[in-house]
CSV table of C-alpha atoms and ligand atoms in Angstrom, one decimal:
chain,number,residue,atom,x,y,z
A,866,UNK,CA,-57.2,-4.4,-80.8
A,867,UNK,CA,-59.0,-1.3,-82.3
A,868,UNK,CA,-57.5,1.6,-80.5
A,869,UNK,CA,-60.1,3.6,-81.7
A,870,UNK,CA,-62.7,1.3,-80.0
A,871,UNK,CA,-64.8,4.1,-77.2
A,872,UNK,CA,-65.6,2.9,-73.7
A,873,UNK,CA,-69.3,2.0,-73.4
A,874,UNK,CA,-70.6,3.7,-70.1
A,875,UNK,CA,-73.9,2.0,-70.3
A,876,UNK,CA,-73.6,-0.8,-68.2
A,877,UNK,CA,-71.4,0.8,-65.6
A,878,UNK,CA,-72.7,1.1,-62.1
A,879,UNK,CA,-71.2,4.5,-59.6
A,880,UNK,CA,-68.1,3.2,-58.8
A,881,UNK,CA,-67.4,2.3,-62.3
A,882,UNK,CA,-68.3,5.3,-63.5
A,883,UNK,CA,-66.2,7.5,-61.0
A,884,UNK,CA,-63.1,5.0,-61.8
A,885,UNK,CA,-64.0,6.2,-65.5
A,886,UNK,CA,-64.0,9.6,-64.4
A,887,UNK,CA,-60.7,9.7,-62.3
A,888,UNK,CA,-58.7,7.8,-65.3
A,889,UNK,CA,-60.3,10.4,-67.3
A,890,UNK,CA,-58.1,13.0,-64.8
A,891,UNK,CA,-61.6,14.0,-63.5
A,892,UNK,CA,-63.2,14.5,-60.0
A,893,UNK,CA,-65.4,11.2,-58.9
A,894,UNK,CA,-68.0,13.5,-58.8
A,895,UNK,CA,-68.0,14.1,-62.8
A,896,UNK,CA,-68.6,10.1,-62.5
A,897,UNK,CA,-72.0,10.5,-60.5
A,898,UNK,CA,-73.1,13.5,-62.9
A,899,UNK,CA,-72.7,10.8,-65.7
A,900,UNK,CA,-74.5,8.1,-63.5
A,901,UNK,CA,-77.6,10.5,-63.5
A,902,UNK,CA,-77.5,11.7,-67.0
A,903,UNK,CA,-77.6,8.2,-68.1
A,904,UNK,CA,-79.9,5.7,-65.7
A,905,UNK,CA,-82.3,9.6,-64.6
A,906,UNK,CA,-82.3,11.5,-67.7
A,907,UNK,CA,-81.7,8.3,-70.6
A,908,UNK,CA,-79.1,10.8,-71.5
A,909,UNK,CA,-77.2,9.2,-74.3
A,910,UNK,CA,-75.4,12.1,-76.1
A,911,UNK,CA,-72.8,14.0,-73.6
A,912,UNK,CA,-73.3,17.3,-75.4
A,913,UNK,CA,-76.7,17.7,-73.8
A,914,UNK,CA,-74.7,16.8,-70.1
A,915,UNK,CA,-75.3,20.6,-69.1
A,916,UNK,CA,-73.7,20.6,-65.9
A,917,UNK,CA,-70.4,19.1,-67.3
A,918,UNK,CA,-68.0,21.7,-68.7
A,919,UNK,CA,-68.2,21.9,-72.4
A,920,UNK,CA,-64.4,21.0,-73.0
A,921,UNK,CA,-64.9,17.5,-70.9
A,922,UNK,CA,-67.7,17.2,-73.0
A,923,UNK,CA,-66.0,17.3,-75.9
A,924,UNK,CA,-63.7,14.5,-74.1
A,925,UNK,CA,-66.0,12.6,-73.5
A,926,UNK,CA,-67.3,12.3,-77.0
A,927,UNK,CA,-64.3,11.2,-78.4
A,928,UNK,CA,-64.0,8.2,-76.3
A,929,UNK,CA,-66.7,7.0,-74.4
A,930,UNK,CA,-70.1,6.3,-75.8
A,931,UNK,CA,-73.4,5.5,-74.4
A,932,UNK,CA,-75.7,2.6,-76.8
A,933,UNK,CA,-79.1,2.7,-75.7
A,934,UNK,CA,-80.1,0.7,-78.2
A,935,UNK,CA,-82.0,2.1,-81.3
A,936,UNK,CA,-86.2,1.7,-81.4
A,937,UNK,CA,-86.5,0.4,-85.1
A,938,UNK,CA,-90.0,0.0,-84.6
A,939,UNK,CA,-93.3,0.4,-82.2
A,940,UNK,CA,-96.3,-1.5,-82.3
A,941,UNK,CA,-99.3,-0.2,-80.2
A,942,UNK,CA,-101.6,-2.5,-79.3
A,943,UNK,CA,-105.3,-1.5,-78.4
A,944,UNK,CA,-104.9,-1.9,-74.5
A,945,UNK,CA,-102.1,0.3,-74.7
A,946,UNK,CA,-99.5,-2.2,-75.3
A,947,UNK,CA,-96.3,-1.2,-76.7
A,948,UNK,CA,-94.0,-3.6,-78.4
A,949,UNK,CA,-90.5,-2.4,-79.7
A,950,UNK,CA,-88.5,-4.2,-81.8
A,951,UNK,CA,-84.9,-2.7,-80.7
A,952,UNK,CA,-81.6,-2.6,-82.0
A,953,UNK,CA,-77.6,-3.2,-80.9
A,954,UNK,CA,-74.2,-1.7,-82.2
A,955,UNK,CA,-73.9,-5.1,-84.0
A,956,UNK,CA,-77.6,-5.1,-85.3
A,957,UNK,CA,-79.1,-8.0,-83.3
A,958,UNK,CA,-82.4,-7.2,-82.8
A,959,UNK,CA,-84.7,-7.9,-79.6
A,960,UNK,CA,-87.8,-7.4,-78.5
A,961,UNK,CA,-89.2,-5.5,-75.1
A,962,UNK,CA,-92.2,-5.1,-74.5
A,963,UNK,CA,-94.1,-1.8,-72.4
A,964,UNK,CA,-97.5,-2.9,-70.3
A,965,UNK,CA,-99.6,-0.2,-68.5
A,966,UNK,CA,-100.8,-1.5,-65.1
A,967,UNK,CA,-104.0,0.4,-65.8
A,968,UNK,CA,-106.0,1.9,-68.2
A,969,UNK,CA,-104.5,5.5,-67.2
A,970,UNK,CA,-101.6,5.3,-69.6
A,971,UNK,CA,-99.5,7.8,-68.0
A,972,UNK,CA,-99.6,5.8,-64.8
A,973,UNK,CA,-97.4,2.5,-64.3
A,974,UNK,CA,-95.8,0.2,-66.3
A,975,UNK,CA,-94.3,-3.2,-66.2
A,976,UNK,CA,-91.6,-4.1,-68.3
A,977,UNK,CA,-90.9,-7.1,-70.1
A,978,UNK,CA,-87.0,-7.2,-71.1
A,979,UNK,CA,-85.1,-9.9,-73.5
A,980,UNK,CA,-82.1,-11.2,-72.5
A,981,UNK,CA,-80.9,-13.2,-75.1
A,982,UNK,CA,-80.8,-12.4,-79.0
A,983,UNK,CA,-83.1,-15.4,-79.6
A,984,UNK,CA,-83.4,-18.9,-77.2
A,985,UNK,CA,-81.7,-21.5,-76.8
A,986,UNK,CA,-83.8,-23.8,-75.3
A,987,UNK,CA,-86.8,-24.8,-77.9
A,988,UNK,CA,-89.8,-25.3,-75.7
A,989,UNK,CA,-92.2,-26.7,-78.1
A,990,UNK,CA,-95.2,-24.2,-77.9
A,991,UNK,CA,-93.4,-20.6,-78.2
A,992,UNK,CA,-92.3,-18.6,-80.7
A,993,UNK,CA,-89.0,-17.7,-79.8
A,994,UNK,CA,-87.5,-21.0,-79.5
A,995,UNK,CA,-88.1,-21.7,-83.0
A,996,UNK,CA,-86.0,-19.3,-84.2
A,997,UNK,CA,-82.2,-19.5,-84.1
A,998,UNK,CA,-80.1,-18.9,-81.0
A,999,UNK,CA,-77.4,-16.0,-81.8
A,1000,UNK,CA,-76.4,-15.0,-78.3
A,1001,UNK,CA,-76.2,-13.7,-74.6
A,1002,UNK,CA,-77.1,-9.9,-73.9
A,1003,UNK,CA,-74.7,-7.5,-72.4
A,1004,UNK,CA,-75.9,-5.9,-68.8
A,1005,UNK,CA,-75.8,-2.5,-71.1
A,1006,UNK,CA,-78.0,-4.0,-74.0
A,1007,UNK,CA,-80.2,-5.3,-71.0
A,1008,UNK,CA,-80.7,-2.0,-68.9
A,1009,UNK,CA,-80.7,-0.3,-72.4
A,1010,UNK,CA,-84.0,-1.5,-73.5
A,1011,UNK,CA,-85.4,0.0,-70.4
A,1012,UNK,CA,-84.0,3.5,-71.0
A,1013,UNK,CA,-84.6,3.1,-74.9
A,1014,UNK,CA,-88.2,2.3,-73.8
A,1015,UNK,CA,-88.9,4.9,-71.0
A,1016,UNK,CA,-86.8,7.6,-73.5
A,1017,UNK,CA,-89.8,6.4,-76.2
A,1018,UNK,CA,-92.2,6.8,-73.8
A,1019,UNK,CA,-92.0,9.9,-72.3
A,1020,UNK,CA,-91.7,11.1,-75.8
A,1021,UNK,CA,-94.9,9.9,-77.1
A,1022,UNK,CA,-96.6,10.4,-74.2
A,1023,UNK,CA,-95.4,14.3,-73.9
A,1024,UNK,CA,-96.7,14.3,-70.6
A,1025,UNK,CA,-95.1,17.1,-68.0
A,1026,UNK,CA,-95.2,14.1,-65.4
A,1027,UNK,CA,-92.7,11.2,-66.3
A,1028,UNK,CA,-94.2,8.1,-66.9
A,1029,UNK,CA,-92.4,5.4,-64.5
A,1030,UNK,CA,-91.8,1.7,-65.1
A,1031,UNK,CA,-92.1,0.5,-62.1
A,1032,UNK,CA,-91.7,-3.5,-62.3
A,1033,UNK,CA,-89.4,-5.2,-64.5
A,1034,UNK,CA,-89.8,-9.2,-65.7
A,1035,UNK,CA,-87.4,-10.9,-67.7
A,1036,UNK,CA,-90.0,-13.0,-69.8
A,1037,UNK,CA,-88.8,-11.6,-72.8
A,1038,UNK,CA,-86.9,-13.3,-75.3
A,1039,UNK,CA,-84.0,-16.1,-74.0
A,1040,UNK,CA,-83.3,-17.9,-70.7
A,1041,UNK,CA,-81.9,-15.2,-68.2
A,1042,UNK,CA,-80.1,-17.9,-66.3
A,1043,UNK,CA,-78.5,-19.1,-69.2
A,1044,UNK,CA,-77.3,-15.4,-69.2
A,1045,UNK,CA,-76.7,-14.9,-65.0
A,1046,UNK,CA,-74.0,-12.7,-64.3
A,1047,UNK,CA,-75.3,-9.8,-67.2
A,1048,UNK,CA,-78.6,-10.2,-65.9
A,1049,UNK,CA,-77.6,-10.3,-62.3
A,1050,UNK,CA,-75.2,-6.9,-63.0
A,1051,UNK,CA,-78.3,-5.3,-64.7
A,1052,UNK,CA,-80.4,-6.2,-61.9
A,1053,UNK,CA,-78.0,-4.2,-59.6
A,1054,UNK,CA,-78.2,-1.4,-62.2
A,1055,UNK,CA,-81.7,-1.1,-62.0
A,1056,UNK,CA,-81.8,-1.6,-58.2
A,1057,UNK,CA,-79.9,1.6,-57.3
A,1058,UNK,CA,-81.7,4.2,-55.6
A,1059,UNK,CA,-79.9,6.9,-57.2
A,1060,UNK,CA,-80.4,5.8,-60.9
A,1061,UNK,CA,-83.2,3.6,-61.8
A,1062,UNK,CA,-84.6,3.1,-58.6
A,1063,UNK,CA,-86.7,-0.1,-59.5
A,1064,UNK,CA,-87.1,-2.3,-55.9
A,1065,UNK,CA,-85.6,-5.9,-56.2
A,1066,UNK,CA,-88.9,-7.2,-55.3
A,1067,UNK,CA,-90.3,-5.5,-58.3
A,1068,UNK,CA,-88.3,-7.4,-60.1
A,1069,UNK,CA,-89.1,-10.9,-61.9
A,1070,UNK,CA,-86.9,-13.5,-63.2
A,1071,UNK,CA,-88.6,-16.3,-65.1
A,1072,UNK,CA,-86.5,-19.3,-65.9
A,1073,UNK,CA,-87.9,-22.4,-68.0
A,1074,UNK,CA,-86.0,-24.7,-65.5
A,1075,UNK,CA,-82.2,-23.5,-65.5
A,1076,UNK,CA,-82.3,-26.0,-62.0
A,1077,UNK,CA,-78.2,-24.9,-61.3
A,1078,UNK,CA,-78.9,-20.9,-62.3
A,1079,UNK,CA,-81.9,-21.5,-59.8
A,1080,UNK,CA,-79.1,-22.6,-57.1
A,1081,UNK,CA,-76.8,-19.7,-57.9
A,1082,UNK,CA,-79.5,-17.2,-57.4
A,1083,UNK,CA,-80.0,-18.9,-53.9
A,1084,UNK,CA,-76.5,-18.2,-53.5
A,1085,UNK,CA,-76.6,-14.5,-54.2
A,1086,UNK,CA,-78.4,-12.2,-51.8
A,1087,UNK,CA,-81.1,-10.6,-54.5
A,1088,UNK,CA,-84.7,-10.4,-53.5
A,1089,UNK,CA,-85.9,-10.6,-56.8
A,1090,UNK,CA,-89.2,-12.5,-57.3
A,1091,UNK,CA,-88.4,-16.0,-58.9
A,1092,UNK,CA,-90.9,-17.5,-61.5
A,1093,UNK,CA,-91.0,-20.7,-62.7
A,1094,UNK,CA,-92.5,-21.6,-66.2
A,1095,UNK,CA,-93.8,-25.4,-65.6
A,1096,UNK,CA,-96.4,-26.4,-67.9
A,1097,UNK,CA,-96.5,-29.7,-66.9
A,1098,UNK,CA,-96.5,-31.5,-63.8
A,1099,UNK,CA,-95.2,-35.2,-64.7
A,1100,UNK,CA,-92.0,-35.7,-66.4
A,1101,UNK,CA,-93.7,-37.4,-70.1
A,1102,UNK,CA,-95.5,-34.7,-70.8
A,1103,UNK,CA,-92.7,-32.0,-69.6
A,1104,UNK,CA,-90.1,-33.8,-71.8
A,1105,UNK,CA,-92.2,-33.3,-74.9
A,1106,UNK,CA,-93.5,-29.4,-74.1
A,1107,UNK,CA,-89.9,-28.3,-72.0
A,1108,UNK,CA,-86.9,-29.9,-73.2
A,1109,UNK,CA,-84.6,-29.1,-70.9
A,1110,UNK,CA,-86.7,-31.1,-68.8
A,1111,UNK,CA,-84.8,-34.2,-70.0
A,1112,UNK,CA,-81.4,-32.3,-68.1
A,1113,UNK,CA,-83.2,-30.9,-64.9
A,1114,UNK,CA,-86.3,-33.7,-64.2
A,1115,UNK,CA,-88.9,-32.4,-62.6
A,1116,UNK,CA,-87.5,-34.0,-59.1
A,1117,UNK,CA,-84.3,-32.4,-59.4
A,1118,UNK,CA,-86.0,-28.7,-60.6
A,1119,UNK,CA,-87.9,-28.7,-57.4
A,1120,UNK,CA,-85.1,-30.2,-55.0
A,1121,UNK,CA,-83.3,-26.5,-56.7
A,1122,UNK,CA,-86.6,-24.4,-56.1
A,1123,UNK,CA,-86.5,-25.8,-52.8
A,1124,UNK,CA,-83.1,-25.1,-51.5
A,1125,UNK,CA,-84.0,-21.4,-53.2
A,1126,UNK,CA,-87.4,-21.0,-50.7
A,1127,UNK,CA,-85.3,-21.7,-47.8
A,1128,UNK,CA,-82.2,-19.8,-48.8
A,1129,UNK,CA,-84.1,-17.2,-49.7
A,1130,UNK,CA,-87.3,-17.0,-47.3
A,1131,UNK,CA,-89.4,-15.9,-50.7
A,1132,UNK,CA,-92.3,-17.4,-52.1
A,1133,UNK,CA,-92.6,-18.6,-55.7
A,1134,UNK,CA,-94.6,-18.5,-58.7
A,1135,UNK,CA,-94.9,-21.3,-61.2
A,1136,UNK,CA,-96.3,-20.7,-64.2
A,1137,UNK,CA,-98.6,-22.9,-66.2
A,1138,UNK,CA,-99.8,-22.4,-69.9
A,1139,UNK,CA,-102.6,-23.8,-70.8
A,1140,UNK,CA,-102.9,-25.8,-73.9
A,1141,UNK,CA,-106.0,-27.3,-74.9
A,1142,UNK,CA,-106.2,-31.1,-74.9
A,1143,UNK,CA,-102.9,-31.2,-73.6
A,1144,UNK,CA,-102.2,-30.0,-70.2
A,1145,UNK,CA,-105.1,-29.0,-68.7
A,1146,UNK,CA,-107.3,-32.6,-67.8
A,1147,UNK,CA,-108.5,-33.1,-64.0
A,1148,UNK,CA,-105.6,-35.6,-63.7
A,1149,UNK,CA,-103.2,-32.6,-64.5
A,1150,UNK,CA,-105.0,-30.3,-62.5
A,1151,UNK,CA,-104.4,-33.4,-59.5
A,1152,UNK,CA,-100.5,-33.4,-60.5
A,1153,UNK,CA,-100.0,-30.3,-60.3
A,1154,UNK,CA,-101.6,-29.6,-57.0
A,1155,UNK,CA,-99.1,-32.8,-55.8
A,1156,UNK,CA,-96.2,-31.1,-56.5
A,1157,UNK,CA,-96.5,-28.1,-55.9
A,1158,UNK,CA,-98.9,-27.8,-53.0
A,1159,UNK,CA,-96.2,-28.2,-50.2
A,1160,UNK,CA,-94.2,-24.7,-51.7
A,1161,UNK,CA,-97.1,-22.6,-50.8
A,1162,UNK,CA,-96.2,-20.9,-54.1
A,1163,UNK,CA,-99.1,-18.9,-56.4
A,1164,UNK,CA,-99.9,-20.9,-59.9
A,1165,UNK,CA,-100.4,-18.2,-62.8
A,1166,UNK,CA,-102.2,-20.0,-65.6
A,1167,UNK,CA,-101.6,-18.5,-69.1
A,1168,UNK,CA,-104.0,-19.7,-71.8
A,1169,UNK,CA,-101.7,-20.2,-74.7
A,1170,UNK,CA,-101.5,-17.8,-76.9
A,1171,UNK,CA,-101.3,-19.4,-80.8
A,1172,UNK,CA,-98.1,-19.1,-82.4
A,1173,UNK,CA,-98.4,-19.5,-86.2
A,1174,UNK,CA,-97.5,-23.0,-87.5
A,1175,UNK,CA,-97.1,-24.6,-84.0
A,1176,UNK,CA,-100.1,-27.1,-83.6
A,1177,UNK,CA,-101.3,-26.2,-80.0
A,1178,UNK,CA,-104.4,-24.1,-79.3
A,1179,UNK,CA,-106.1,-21.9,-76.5
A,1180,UNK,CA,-108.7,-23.8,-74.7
A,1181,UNK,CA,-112.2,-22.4,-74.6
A,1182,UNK,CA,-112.6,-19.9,-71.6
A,1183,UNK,CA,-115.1,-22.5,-70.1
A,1184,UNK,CA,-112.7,-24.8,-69.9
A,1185,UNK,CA,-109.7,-22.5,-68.7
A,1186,UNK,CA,-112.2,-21.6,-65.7
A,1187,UNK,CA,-112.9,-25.4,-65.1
A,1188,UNK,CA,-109.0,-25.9,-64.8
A,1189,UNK,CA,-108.7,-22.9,-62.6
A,1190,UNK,CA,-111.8,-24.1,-60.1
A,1191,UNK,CA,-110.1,-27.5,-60.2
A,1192,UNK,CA,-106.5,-25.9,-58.5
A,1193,UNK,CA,-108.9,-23.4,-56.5
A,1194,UNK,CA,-111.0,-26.4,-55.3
A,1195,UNK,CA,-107.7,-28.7,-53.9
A,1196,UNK,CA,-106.3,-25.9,-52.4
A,1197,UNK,CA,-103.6,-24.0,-54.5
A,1198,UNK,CA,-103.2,-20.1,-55.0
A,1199,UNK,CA,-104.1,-19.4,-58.4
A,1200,UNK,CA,-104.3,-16.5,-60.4
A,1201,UNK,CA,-105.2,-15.8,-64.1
A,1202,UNK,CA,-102.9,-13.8,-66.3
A,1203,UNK,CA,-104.3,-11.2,-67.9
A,1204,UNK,CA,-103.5,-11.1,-71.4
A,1205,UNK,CA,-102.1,-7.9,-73.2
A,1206,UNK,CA,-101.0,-7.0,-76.1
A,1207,UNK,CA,-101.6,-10.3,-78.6
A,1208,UNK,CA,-103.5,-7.8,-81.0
A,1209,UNK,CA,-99.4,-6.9,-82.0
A,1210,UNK,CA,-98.4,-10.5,-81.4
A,1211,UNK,CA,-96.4,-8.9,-77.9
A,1212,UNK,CA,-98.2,-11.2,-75.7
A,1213,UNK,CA,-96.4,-13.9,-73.9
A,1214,UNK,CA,-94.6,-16.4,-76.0
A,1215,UNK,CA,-94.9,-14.5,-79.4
A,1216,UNK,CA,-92.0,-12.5,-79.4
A,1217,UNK,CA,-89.7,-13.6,-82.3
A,1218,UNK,CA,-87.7,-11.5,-84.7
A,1219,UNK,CA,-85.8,-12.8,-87.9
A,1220,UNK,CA,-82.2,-13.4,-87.2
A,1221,UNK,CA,-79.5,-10.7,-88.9
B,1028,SAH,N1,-87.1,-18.6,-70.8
B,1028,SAH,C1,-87.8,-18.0,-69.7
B,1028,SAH,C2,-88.2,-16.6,-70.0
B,1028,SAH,C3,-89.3,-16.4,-71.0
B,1028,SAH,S1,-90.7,-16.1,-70.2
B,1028,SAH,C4,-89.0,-18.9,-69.3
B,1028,SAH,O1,-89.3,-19.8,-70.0
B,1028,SAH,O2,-89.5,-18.7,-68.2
B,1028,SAH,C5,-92.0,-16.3,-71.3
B,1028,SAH,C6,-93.2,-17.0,-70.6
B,1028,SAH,O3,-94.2,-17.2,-71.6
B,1028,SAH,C7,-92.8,-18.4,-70.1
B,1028,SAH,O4,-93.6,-18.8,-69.0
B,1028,SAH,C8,-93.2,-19.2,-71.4
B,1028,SAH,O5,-93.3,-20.5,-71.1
B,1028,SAH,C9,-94.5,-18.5,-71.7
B,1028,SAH,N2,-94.9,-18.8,-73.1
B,1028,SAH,C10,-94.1,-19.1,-74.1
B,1028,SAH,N3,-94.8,-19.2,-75.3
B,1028,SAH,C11,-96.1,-18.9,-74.9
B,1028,SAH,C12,-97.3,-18.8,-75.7
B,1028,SAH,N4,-97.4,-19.0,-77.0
B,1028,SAH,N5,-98.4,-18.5,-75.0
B,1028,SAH,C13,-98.4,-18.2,-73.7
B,1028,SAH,N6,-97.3,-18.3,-73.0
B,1028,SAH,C14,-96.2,-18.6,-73.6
């Protein structure tokens, strides 16, 4: 082992970071000052630690280290959109993408964080999934893109008030239940009113169908909001758009979505792209409303959004309207998404970098 190798401190929640203090021969205390220089300020170099005496400083530098990843690039898109293509200490790269809640772009944000360098799961219509799988992100690299992102932020923005990202949803690139316990330690991260601050309920894990990672989360006590990415309602068609449909049918997904509602007491959403000629007939709108009517769960519909060389395409907004009157009309809660950021190919589904 490297002795050299420095203690990454991104990643740590309090009590780790006091432990990492007192080993250090420090007061706890010197472990919440580094708590709020990292997840309040997105400190990441300890010589700008002002209230830390400069000698500890010095310490510090020589062996701990704090990776919020690098931004390699930005993409603005014209709805105010930003897409960063980020970077690890071992050079993956990842995507997160920044979308304002409203026009006023020093108001609220949503964020949409990776967390996995590419997917493994190769759902036929999106972009990710036909690249190569390299691996699972650490809880650091995953809370990193949020500070790398809010640090990017406040910088472009040079606005007195701090911009705040106030909702965070793991529809970026990978499965997060594929990746649970760095996702669920980044959740806590996030959650803690003294650093991040972000509310669990602000908080959104989609899974493609991860049916046992559905039954863990039952099993933990997180009120994160859970979102389903269906896309089909019978098992033929799910098989062919979904694959790990063939490992989690669609009866055993929603025996594990079921056992999470009354676990958990919290509604779901499903989400349901819409691919034209494919998905979206009045016998799939009459599916869909079958199975997942008795949930009492809200449908978001995303019209697809084209990924070079894959053969699916958006239906015509008449038709995505027709679709969405159909589910209105039997009785479901249904909500269009709103699309943002496709003019920088950071819309859903189109993240994808080149593998390094
Ligand atoms: N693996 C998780 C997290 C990714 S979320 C999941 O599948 O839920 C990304 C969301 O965008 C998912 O609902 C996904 O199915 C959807 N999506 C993928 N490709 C898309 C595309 N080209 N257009 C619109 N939505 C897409």
């Amino acid at each position: 082992m490297n002795s050299m190798k420095k203690t990454e401190l991104l990643g740590m929640n309090m009590l780790e970071l006091e432990e990492f203090a007192v080993k250090m021969g420090q007061p706890r205390f010197r472990g919440r000052q580094l708590h709020r220089w990292i997840y309040v300020k997105d400190c990441c170099s300890f010589y700008e630690m002002s209230d830390i005496p400069r000698e500890l400083r010095q310490q510090l530098d020589a062996v701990a280290r704090i990776s919020i990843p690098r931004v390699l690039k930005q993409r603005v898109s014209a709805d105010g959109t930003r897409k960063f293509l980020m970077e690890m200490n071992d050079k993956k790269r990842v995507e997160t993408v920044l979308i304002p809640q409203s026009s006023n772009l020093n108001g609220h944000y949503t964020l949409c964080v990776s967390s996995q360098v590419g997917c493994p799961f190769r759902c036929a219509f999106c972009a990710t999934g036909q690249g190569v799988f390299q691996r699972n992100l650490a809880a650091c690299e995953i809370v990193g893109q949020l500070l790398g992102s809010r640090r990017e932020l406040k910088r472009r923005l040079k606005n007195p008030q701090d911009p705040l990202i106030s909702n965070v949803v793991f529809m970026g690139m990978g499965e997060p239940l594929l990746n649970f316990a760095q996702v669920i330690k980044a959740i806590q991260i996030m959650n803690d009113p003294r650093g991040i601050k972000l509310g669990q309920r602000h908080i959104t894990i989609s899974t493609c169908g991860e049916a046992n990672g559905i039954l863990r989360l039952a099993e933990t006590d997180l009120q994160v909001t859970l979102a389903i990415s269906l896309h089909a309602a019978d098992d033929r068609l799910r098989d062919e758009l979904v694959p790990i449909n063939k490992k989690y049918p669609l009866k055993t997904l929603m025996a594990a979505v079921n056992t999470y509602i009354e676990k958990t007491g919290r509604r779901v959403t499903f989400e349901y792209i819409m691919l034209d000629g494919v998905n979206i007939s009045r016998k799939d709108a009459e599916n869909l409303v079958k199975l997942i009517k008795p949930f009492l769960a809200n449908v978001n519909l995303i019209p697809y959004n084209e990924v070079d060389g894959l053969p699916y395409n958006r239906p015509a907004p008449n038709q995505v309207k027709q679709f969405y009157d159909w589910l209105v009309a039997l009785g479901l809660n249904v909500t269009i998404r709103e699309e943002h950021g496709s003019d920088i190919k950071a819309a859903c589904g189109q993240l994808a970098v080149k593998p390094v």
